Structure formats: C-alpha cells, structure tokens
Coordinates of C-alpha atoms in Angstrom, one line a residue:
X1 CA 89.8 54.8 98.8
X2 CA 92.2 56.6 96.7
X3 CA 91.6 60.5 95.9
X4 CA 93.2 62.8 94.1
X5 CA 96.3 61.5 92.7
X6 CA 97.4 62.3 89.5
X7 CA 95.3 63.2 86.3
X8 CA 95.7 63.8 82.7
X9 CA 96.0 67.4 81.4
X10 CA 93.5 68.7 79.4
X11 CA 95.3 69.4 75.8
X12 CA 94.8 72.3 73.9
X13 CA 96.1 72.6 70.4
X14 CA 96.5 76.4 70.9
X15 CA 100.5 77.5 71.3
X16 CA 101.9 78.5 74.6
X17 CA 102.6 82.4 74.6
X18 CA 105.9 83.7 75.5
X19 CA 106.2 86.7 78.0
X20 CA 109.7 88.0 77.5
X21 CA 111.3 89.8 81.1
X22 CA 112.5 93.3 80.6
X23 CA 113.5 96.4 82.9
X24 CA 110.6 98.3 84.3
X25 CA 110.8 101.4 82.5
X26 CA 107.8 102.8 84.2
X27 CA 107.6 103.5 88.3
X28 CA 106.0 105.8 90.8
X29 CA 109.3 105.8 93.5
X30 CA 112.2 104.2 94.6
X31 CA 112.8 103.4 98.0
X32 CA 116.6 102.9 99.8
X33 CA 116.6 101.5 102.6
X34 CA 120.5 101.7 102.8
X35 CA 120.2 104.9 102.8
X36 CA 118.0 105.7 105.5
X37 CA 119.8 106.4 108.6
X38 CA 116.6 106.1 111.3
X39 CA 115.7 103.0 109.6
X40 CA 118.9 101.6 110.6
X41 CA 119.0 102.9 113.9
X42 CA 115.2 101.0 114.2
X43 CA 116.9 98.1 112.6
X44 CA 119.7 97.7 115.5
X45 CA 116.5 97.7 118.0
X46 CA 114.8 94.8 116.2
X47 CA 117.7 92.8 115.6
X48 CA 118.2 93.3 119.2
X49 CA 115.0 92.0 120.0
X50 CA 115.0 89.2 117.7
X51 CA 118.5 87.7 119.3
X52 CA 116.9 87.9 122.7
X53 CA 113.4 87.1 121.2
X54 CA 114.4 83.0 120.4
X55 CA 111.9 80.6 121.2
X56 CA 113.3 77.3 119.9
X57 CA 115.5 75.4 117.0
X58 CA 113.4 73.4 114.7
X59 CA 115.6 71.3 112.9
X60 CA 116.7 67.5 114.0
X61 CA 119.6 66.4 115.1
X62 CA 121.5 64.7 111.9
X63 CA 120.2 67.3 109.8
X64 CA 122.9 68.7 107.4
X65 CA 121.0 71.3 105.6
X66 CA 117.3 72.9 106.3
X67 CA 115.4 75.7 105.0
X68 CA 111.9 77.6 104.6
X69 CA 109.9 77.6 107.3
X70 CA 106.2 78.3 108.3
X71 CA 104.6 78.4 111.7
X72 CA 101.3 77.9 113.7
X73 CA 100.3 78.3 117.3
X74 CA 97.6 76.0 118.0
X75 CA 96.0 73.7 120.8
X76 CA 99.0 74.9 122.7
X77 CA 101.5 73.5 120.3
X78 CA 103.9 75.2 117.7
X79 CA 103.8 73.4 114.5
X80 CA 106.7 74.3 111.9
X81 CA 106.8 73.0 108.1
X82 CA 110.7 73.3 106.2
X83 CA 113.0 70.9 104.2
X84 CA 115.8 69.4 105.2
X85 CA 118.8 67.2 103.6
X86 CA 119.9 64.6 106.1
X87 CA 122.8 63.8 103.3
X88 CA 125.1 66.6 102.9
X89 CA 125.0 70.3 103.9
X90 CA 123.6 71.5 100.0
X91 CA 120.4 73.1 99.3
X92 CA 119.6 69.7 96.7
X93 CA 116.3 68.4 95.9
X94 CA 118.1 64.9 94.7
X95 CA 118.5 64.2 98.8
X96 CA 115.6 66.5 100.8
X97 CA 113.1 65.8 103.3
X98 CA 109.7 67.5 103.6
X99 CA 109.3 67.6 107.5
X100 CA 106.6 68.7 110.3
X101 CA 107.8 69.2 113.9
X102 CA 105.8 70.6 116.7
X103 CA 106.3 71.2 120.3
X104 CA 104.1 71.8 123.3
X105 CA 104.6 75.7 123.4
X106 CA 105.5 75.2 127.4
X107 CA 107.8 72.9 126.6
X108 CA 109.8 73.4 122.9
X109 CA 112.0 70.6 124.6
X110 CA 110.1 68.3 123.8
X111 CA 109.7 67.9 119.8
X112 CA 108.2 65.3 117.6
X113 CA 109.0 65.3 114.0
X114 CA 107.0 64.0 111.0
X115 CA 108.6 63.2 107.6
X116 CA 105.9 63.8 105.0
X117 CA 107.5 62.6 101.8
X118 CA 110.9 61.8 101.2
X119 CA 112.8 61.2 97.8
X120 CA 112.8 57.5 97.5
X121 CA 109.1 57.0 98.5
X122 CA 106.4 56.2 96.1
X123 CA 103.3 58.1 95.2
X124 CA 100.4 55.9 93.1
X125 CA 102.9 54.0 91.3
X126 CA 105.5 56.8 90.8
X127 CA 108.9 57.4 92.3
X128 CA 109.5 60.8 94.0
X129 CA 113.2 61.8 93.1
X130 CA 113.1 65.2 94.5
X131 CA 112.0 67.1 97.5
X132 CA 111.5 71.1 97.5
X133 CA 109.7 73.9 99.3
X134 CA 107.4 72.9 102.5
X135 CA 104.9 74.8 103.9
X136 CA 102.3 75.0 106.4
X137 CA 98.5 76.0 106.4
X138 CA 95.6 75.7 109.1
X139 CA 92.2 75.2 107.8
X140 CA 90.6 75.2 111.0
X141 CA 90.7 74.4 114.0
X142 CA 92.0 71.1 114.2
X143 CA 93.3 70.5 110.6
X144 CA 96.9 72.0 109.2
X145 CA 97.3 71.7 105.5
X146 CA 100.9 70.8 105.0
X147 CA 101.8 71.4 100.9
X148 CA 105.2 71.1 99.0
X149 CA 106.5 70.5 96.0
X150 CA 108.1 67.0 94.4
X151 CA 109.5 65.7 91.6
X152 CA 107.5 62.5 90.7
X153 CA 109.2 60.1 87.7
X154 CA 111.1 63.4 86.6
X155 CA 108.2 65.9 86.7
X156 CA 107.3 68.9 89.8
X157 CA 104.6 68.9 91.3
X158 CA 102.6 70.2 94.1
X159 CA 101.7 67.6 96.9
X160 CA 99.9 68.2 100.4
X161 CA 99.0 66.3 103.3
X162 CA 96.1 67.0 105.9
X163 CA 97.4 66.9 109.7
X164 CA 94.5 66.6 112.2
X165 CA 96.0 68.3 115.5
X166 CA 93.7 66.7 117.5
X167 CA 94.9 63.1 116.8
X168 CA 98.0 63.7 115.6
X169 CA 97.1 62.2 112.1
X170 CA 98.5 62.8 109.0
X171 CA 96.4 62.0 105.7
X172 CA 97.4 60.2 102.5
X173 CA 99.2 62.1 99.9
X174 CA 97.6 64.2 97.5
X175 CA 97.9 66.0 94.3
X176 CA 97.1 69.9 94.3
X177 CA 95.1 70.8 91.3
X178 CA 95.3 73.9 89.1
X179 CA 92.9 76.2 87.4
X180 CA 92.6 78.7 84.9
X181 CA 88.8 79.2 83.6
X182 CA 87.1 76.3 83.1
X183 CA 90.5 74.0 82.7
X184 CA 91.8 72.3 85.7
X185 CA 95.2 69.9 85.3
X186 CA 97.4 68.9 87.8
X187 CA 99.0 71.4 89.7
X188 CA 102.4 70.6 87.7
X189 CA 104.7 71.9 85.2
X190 CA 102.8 70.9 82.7
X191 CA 99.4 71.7 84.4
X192 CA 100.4 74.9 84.3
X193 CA 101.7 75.7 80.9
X194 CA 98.6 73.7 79.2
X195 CA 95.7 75.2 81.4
X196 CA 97.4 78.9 80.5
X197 CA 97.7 77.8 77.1
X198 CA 94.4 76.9 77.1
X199 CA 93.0 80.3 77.7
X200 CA 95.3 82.4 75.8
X201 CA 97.4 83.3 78.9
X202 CA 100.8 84.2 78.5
X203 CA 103.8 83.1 80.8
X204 CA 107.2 83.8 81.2
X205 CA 109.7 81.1 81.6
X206 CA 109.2 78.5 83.8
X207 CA 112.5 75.7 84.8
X208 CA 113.0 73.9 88.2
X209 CA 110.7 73.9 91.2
X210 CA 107.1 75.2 91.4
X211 CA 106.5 77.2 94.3
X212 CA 103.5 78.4 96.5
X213 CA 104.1 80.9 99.3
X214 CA 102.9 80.1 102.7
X215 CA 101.3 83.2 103.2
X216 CA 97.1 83.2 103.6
X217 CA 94.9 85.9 103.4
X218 CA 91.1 86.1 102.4
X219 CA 88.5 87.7 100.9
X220 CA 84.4 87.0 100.8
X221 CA 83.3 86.6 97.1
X222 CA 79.4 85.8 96.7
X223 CA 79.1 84.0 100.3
X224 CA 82.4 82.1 99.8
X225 CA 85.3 82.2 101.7
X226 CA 88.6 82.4 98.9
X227 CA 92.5 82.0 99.7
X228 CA 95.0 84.1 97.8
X229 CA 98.4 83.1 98.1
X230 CA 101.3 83.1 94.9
X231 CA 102.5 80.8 93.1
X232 CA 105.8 81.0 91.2
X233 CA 108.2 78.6 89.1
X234 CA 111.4 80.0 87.2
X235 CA 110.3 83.7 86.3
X236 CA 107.0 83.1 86.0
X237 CA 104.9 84.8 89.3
X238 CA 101.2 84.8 89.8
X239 CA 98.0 85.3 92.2
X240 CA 96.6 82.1 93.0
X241 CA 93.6 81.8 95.4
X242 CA 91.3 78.6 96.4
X243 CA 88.6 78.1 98.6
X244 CA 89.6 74.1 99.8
X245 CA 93.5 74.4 99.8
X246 CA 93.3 71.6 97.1
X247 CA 92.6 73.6 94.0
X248 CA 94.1 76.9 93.3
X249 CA 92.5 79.3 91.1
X250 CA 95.0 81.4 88.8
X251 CA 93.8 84.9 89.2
X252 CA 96.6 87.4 87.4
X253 CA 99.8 88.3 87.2
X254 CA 101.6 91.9 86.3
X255 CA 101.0 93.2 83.0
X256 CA 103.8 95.3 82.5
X257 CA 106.9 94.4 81.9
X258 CA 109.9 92.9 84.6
X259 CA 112.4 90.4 85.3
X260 CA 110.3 88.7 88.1
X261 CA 111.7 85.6 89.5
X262 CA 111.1 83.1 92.2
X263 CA 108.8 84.0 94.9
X264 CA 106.0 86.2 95.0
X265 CA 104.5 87.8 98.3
X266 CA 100.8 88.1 97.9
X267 CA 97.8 89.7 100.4
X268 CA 94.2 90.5 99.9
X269 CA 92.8 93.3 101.3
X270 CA 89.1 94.2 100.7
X271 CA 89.3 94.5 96.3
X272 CA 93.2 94.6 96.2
X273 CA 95.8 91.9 96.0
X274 CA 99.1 93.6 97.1
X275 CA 102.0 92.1 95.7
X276 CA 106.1 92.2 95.8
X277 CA 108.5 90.3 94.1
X278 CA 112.0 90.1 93.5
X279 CA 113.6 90.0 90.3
X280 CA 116.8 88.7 88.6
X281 CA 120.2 88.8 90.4
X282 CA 122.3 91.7 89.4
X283 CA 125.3 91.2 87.9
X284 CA 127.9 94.7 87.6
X285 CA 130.6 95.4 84.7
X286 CA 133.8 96.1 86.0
X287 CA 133.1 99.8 86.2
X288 CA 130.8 99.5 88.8
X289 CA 127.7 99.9 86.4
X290 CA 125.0 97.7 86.2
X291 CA 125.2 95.1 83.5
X292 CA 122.3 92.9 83.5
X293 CA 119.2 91.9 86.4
X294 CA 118.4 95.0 89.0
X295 CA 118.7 96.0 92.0
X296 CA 115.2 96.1 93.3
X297 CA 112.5 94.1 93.4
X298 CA 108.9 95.8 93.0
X299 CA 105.8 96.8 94.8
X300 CA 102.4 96.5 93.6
X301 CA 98.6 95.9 93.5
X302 CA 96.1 94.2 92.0
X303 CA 92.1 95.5 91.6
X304 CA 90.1 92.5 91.9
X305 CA 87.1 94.7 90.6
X306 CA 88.6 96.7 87.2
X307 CA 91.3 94.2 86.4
X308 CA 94.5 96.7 86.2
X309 CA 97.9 96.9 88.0
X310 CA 99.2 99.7 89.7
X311 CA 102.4 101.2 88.6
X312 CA 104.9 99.7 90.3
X313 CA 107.5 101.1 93.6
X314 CA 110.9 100.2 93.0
X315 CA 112.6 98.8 96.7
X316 CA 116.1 98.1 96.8
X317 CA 116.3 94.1 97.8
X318 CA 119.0 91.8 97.6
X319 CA 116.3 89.3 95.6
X320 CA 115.4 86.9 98.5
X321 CA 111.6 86.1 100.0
X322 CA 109.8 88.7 101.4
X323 CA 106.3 88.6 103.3
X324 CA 103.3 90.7 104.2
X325 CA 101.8 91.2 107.8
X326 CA 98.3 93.0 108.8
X327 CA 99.2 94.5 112.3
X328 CA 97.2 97.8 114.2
X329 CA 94.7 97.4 110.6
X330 CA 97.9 98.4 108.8
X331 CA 99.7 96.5 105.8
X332 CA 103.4 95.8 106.4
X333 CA 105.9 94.2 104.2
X334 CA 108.8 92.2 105.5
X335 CA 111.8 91.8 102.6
X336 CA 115.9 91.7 102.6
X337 CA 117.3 94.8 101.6
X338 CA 120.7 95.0 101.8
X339 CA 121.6 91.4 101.8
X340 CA 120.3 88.2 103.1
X341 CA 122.0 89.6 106.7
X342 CA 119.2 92.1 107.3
X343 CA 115.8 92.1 107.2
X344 CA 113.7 95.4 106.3
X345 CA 110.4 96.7 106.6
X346 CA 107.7 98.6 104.9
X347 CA 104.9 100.3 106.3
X348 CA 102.6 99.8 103.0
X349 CA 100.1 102.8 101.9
X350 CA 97.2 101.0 100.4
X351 CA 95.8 104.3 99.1
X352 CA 98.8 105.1 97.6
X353 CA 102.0 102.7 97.0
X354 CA 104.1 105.8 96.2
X355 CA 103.4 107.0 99.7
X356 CA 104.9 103.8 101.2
X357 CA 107.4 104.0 104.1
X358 CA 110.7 102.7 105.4
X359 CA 110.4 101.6 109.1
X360 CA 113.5 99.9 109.3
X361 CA 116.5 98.0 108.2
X362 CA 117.7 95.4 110.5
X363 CA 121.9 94.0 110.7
X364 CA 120.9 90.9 112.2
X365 CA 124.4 90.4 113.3
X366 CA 124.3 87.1 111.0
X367 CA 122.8 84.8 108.8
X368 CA 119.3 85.3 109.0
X369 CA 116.9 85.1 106.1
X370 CA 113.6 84.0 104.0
X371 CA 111.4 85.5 107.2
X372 CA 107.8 84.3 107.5
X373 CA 105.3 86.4 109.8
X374 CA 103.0 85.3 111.8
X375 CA 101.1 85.9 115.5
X376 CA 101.4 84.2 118.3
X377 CA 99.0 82.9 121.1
X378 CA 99.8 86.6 123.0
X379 CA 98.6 88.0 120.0
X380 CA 101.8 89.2 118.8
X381 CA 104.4 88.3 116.3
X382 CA 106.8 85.8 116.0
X383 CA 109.6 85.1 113.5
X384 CA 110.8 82.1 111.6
X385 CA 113.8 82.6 109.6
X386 CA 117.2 80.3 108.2
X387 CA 120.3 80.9 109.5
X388 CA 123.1 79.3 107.5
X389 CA 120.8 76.7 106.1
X390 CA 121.9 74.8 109.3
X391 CA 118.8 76.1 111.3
X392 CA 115.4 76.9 111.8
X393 CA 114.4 79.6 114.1
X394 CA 111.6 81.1 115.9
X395 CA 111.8 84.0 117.6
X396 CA 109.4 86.8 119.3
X397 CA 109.1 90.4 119.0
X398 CA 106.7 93.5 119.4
X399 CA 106.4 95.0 116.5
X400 CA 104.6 97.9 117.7
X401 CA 107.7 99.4 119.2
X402 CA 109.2 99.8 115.7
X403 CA 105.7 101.8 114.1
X404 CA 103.2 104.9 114.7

C-alpha cells in the first residue's frame, strides 16, 4: 500500500511575512581563530592525525563529482549517505545521484552501493529532475533513515527511505512532512512558506534547495523522545525537531537580525538548542574594506523553556557547514575558519557563549571540507569530510588529545 506521498497544502489567505537580512549590530565577542597562534600549532597536530587517521574512500568508481557525507557504525558495518554526479565533475542537481554505501568495518574493501533516487526516476506519478543534499540517520537498531532533497515536476522537496541493516532492505520512497502549529504540508517549498504563513511566522528568503542537517540530538518532552536537527533553504534557517523522522516540527529561528544563509548546525542540550550558522559571502571594495556579507558566522542558543535567543558570538568562518559534538560531557563545535582548507574548533561554554574557546585551527594540507562528527565502535571520533568534490573520506582521530 502506498503511504505518504504527496499532499495538498493547507491554504491560508493570510500574507507571507518578509524577514529582511541585516548586519548584527548587537554581540557579546568575537572570536579569531587566525589569530590564535596555539590554536594553530593544535591544528598542525590534528591535521596530522587526520592524514594518517584514513579509513576508507566512499565514492564509486565513475563518479565525477560527490559531496556531503554522513556516517554510522553499526552491526559491524560503516554506512555513508552523499550525492554524487556520474555526468560531469559540477556540483549540479540537473545530473546527481542520492547514494548509500557501506562496508564491513574489517574489510572497507569490500563496498556495496545503493542508489536511492536518481533524476530521471519517478515518484507517484511525478518526474524527479533534480537530486540535492543526502543524509543519513539511525533510528534503531536495525533501521537507518536515509533523507534528501529532490526536485519533483519543478518543485523541492524532502524525500527519505528506511534501510533495514539487518536485511539489507530499502523501503519505498516517501515524502517528509512539515509542521508549524496545528498545520502540516508537505515538507516542500511551498509547505514551508504556507504552514509559516499560516501562523503568522515570518521567513526570510527562501530560493533553490531545502536542506536538513544530518546532525541528531534529543531531548525528553512529557515521556516522548523528540529530534532536533535544522532545517534551511536560501537564507532562511530554523530548529526543526520530530519524534518519527517523518514529520519535523518547526520550533524557532533567531529573532534578531542577520544575513543567515544555508546550513544551520543545531544541538539540544537539556532546555537549550545551541545553534551556528554561517552567513552571506563577503565581498571587499578595492580598499580592502568590507562591502557587503561578513566575515563571520554566529553562535547561539535557544531556551526551549522562556522562548528568547541569546546574544549572539561573532566567529570568523569562511561561510561553509559546520557541526556540533558532545565529547567528555562537553559541547564542541566543528566549523571552517580560515577557508574551506582548515577546519577549526570550539570548545562551547553553555553557561556562557561569550566564554567560548578556540581549541584549534587545522591546515589540512588540502581540500578538505563540510566535516560531519560522529563516534566510532571504539568509542571515539571519526571524520567524514569532501576533498575536491572528487571524494568522500573517513578518517579517525582522538580528540581528547587536542582538549582539557
């Protein structure tokens, strides 16, 4: 039987409102990595690490392009989620593949490869002419959730699969929903915009892809078990949280005002969502000074229980995906600070964000970018990371070498 393909939306006849971007006028520090010359001296040790750290390539052979990855160890596999364009070597949703591949852990050798949705295939009557972000979430412990988004007869929206481990099954196609107060739509462009609408919620703008980062974290709300993750498309970033995978819950987004854009890194932590996101490119007159976008992206929290938004930290970024990490009960963030050739981190005060500390920031001696986090079966971290857009990459590392 069919479930869970598309819907209407539910109309509203109130207007969608306009959040306009703006520089943040109002912050509680800035933080330089660049500038920090322990935290490049720890950098050299990690990239170190890293280079020696490799585990395995994910990619197949033939593909011309791949990019964002997320990993699970389980039932003595790894399992890795990412896009790839067997066409040419551009990052181009008109030719991608969304892709599983997994590998005993013993053995990385030994790889088998799953294409989940491709453009050209059909979904419920509707042709899928683009393919964009893939990623990769266990349920339990036989069942990944793989999600991604797709352009169906001209319109994004988010798809996912169900992969049972222990068979090596992979589930019909489905349609993520989305939902703001009592409204649930289609988790689509559309969706989006009309269930915000809906409620009075504002937005800023929203063009190309929708995106959900692969990053899970939870938090018990009367007996149940809820998600948060973030959700982005264009400039417009938000907490999103669900308690099935299939329907996300908006819950907020900052209240003051920046030029957010793309992806949103997202963690629950007892009554706070912590929260960093980079903002618009920045573009530099020919004085040097800066002419438009910013240099930084921002740092912040949300309280679940009063509703309000910290004041923001200011960390300089090259605006590219960053992610969180709970490791010895502290938070850390993961994020690009110079340049999408090193990789930084942040040991996160959740007491005080102004209090927040550089650890390091890596020269990876190369392309090496859009990190995800994650342990391993030792019960340490891994790495997965593009390099050139050619490969995906796992790698190990001890990250208690690098902290207090």
């Amino acid at each position: 039987m069919k479930r869970n393909y598309f819907t209407e939306d539910n109309q509203t006849d109130k207007p969608l409102i306009n959040i306009k971007a703006g520089v943040i006028e109002e912050y509680s520090a800035v933080l330089a990595p660049k500038d920090c010359p322990e935290a490049l001296a720890v950098g050299d040790k990690f990239s170190e690490e890293i280079r020696n750290g490799m585990v395995a390539d994910f990619e197949k052979s033939g593909d011309q392009m791949c990019h964002v990855s997320t990993f699970v160890y389980a039932k003595g596999n790894i399992y890795m989620s990412y896009y790839a364009n067997t066409d040419t070597d551009a990052e181009d949703p008109n030719f991608q593949v969304a892709r599983l591949a997994y590998c005993p852990e013993k053995d990385t050798s030994k790889m088998t490869y799953l294409d989940i949705q491709k453009v050209g295939d059909r979904v419920d009557g509707c042709q899928i002419d683009r393919v964009y972000d893939t990623i990769l979430m266990r349920w339990d412990e036989d069942t990944l959730f793989v999600l991604w988004t797709a352009s169906a007869n001209g319109k994004y929206y988010r798809f996912y699969r169900i992969f049972n481990m222990e068979t090596g099954e992979l589930g019909e196609t489905c349609v993520n929903r989305f939902k703001v107060g009592n409204i649930v739509n289609d988790f689509s462009a559309s969706g989006i915009e009309k269930a915000l609408a809906a409620n009075g919620i504002g937005m800023k703008n929203t063009y190309a892809d929708i995106g959900v980062m692969q990053k899970l974290s939870y938090r018990i709300e009367n007996g149940e078990k809820w998600y948060y993750s973030g959700a982005y498309s264009g400039d417009f970033n938000c907490i999103i949280k669900s308690k099935d995978l299939m329907t996300w819950e908006y819950v907020s987004q900052p209240d003051f005002i920046n030029q957010s854009k793309w992806e949103n890194a997202v963690y629950v932590l007892n009554d706070k969502v912590y929260y960093f996101v980079r903002q618009h490119d920045p573009h530099f007159n020919e004085d040097g000074s800066l002419k438009d976008g910013s240099v930084y992206g921002f740092l912040t929290c949300y309280d679940l229980n009063t509703g309000k938004w910290e004041t923001p930290v200011l960390v300089e970024d090259c605006q590219s995906r960053s992610d969180f990490i709970v490791y010895g009960g502290n938070l850390y963030l993961f994020h690009a600070p110079i340049n999408r050739n090193h990789i930084g981190l942040l040991k996160i005060d959740t007491d005080d964000l102004s209090k927040t500390e550089i650890v390091f920031a890596a020269d990876m001696k190369g392309s090496c970018f859009y990190p995800f986090i994650s342990y391993n079966s030792k019960g340490e971290l891994s790495m997965s990371y593009t390099v050139s857009r050619r490969h995906i990459r796992l790698a190990d590392f001890t990250l208690s070498k690098y902290v207090k």
